[in-house]
mmCIF file of C-alpha atoms in Angstrom:
data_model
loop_
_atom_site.group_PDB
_atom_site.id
_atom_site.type_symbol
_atom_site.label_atom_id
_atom_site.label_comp_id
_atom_site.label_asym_id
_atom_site.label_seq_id
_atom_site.Cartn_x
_atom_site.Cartn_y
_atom_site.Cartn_z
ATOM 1 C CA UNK Y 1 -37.727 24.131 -148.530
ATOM 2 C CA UNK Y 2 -34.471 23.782 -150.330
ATOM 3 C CA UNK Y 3 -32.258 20.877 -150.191
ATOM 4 C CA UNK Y 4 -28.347 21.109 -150.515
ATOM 5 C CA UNK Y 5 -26.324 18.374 -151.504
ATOM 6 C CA UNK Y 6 -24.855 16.876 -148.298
ATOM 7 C CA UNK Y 7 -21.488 14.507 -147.798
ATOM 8 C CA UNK Y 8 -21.338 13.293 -144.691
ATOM 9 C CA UNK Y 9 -18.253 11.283 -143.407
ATOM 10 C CA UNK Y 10 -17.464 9.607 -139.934
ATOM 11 C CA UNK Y 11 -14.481 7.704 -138.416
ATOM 12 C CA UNK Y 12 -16.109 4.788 -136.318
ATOM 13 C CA UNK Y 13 -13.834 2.437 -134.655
ATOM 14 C CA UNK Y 14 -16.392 -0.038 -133.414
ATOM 15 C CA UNK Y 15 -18.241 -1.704 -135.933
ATOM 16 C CA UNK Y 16 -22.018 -2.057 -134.176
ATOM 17 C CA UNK Y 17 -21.915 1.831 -133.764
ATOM 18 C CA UNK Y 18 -20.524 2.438 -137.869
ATOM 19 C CA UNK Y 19 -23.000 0.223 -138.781
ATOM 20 C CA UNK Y 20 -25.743 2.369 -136.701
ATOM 21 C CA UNK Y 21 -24.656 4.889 -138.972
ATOM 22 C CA UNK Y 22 -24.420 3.811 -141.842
ATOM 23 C CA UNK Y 23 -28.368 2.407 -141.172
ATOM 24 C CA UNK Y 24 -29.009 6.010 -140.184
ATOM 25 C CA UNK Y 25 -27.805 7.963 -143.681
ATOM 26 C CA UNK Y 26 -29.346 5.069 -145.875
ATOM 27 C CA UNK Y 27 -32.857 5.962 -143.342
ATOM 28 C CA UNK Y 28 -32.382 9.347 -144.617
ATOM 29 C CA UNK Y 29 -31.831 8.513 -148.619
ATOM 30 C CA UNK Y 30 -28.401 9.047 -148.449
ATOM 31 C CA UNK Y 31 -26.284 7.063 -150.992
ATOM 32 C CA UNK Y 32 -22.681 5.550 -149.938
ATOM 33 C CA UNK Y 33 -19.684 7.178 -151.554
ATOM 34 C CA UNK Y 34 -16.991 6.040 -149.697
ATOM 35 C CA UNK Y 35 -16.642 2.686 -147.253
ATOM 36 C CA UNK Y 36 -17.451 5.554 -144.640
ATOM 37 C CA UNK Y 37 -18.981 8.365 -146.230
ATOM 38 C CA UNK Y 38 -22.450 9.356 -147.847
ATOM 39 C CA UNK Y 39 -24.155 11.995 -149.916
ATOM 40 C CA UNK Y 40 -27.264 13.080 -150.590
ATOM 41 C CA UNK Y 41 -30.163 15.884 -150.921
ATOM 42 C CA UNK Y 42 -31.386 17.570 -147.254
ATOM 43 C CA UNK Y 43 -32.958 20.150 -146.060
ATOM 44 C CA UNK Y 44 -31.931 22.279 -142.972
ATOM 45 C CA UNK Y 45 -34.226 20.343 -140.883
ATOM 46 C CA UNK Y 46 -33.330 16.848 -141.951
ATOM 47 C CA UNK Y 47 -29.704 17.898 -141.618
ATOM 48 C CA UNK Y 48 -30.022 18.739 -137.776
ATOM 49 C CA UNK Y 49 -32.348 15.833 -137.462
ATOM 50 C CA UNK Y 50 -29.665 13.311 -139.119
ATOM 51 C CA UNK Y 51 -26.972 14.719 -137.410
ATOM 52 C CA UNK Y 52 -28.370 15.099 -133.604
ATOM 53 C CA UNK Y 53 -29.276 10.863 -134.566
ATOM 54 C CA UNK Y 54 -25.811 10.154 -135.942
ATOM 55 C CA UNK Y 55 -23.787 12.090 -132.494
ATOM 56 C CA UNK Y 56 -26.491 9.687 -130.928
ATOM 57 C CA UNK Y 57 -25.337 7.160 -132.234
ATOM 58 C CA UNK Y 58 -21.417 7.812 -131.720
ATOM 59 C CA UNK Y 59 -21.992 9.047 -127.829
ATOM 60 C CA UNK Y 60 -22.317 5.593 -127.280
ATOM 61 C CA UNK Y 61 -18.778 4.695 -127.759
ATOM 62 C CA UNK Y 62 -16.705 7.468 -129.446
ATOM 63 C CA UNK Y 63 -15.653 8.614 -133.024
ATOM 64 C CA UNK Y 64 -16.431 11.910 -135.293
ATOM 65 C CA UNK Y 65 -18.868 12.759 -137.922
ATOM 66 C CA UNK Y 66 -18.877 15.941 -140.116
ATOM 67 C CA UNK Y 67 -21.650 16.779 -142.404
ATOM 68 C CA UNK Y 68 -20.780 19.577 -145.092
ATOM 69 C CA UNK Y 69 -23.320 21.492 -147.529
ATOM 70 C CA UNK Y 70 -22.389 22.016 -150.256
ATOM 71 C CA UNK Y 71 -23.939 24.661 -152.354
ATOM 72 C CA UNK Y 72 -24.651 24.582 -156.354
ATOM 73 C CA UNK Y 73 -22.255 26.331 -156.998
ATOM 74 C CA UNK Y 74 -19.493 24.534 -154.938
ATOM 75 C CA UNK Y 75 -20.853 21.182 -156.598
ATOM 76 C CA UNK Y 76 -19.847 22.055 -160.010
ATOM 77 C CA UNK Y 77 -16.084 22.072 -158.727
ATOM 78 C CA UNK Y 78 -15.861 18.737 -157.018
ATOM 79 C CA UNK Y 79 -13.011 16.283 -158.177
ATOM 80 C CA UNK Y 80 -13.538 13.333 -157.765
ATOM 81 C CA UNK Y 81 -11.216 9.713 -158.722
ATOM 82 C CA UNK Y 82 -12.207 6.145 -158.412
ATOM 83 C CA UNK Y 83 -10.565 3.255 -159.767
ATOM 84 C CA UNK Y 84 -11.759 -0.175 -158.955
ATOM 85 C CA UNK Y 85 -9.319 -2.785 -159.494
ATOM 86 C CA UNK Y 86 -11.133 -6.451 -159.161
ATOM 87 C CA UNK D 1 -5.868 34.343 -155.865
ATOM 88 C CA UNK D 2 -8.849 33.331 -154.067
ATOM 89 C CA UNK D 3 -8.738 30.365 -151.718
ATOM 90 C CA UNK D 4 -11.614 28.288 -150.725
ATOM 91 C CA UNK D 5 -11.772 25.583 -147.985
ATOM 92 C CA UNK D 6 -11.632 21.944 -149.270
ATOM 93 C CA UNK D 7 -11.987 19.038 -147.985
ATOM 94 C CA UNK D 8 -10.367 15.871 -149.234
ATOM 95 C CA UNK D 9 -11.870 12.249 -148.223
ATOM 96 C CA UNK D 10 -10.165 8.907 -149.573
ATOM 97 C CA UNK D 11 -10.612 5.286 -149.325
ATOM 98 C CA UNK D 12 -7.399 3.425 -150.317
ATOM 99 C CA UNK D 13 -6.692 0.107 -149.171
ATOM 100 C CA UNK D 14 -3.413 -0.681 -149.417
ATOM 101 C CA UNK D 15 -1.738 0.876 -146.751
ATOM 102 C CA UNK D 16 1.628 2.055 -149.280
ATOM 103 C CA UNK D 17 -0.762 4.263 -151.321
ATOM 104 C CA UNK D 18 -2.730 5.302 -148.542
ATOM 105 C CA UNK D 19 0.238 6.657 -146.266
ATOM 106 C CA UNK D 20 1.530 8.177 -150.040
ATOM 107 C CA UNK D 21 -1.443 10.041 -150.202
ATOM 108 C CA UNK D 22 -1.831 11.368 -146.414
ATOM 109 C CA UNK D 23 1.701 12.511 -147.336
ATOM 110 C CA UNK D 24 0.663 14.236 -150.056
ATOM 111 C CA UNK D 25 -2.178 15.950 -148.434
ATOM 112 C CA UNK D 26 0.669 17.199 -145.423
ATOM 113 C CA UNK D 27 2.800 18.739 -148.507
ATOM 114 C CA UNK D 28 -0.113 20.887 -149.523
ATOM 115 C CA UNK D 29 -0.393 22.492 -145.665
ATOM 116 C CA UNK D 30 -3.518 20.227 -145.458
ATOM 117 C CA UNK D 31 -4.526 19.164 -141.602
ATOM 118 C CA UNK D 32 -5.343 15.927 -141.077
ATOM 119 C CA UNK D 33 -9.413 15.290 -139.554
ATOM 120 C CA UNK D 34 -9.978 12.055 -140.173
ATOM 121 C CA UNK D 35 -8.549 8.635 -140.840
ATOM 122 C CA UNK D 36 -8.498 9.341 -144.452
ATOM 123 C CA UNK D 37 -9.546 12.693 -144.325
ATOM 124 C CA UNK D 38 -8.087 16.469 -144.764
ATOM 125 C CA UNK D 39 -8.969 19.888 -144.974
ATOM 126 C CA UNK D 40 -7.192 23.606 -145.584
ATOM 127 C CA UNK D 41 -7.456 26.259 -147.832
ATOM 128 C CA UNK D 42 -6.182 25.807 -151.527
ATOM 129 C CA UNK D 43 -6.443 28.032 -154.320
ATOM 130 C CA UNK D 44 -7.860 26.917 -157.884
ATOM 131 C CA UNK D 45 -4.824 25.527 -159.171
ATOM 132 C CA UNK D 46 -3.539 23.736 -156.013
ATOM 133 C CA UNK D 47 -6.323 22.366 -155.791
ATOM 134 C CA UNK D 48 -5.602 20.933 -159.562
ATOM 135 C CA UNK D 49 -2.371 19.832 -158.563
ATOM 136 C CA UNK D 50 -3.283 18.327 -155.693
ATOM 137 C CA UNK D 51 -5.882 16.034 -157.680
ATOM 138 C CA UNK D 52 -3.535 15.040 -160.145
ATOM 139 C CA UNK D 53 -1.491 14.100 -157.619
ATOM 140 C CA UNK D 54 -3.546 12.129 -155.763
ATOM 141 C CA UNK D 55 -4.960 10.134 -158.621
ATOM 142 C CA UNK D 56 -1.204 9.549 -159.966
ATOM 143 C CA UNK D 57 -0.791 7.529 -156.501
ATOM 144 C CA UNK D 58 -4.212 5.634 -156.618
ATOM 145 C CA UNK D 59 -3.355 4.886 -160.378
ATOM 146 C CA UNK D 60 -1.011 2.246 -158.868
ATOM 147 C CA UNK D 61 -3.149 0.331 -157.209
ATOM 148 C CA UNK D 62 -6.830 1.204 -157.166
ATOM 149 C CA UNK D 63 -9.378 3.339 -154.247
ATOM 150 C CA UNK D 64 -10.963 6.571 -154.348
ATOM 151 C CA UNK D 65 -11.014 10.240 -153.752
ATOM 152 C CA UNK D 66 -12.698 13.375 -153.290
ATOM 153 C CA UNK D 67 -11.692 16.727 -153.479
ATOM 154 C CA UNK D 68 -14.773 19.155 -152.027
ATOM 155 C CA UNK D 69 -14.756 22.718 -152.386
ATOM 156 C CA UNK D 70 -16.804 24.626 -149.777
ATOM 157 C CA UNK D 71 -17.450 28.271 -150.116
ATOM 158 C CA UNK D 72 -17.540 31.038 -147.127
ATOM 159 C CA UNK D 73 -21.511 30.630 -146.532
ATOM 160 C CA UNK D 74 -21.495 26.852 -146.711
ATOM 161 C CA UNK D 75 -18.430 26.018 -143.950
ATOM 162 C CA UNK D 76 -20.757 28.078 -141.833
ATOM 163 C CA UNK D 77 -23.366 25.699 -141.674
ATOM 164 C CA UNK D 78 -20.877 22.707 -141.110
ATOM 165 C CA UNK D 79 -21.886 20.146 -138.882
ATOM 166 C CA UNK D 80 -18.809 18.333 -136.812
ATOM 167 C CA UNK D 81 -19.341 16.226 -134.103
ATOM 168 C CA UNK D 82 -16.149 14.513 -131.837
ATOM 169 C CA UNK D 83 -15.936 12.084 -128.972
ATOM 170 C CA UNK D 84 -13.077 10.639 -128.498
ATOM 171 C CA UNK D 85 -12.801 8.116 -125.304
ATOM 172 C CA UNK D 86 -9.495 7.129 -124.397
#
């Protein structure tokens, strides 16, 4: 089956339930990107599987999670910045 | 010119930069979806600007960013989940 390139990202006030989350993408290989975002290779199942787990998760309390494919194509033109000043 | 939707996710500490950069992201005709998170539609070189932009502001003091494109086909398979409890 073929596997897109995932990001997901959430905004998840209470720290038990971002934490859930966070447990949840690294479950599914996901690596962290951002202090509250992931990305990572899934297939269509995977994806629904991850996300029905993650709106699990967040029903508990409240807070919003997006998941985007992102084809090959669409990969190639992704900008991306970091700077890490100690 | 052909404009795709993009998403934009930061992490920026330092409150300054951050609100600099959510400004930024408004000034493009971006709409805001998360904490540190946009999206619209922005054309190839926008898109440029917008990046160089961005990284100008982080430059000062240090974080991240991320500038996705998504094609037609891919925002259809989105994922987006929201509670909010007041």
């Amino acid at each position: 089956m073929e596997e897109l390139t995932h990001y997901i990202f959430y905004d998840i006030e209470v720290d038990r339930i971002r934490n859930r989350v966070s447990e949840i993408c690294k479950d599914y290989g996901l690596e962290r990107i951002q202090f509250s975002g992931f990305s990572g290779k899934l297939g269509r199942n995977k994806r629904q599987e991850l996300f029905l787990k993650i709106t699990h998760a967040i029903e508990e309390g409240s807070g919003k999670v997006l998941i985007l494919p992102l084809c090959e194509k669409d990969t190639r033109e992704i900008k991306e910045y970091v700077q890490l000043v100690p």
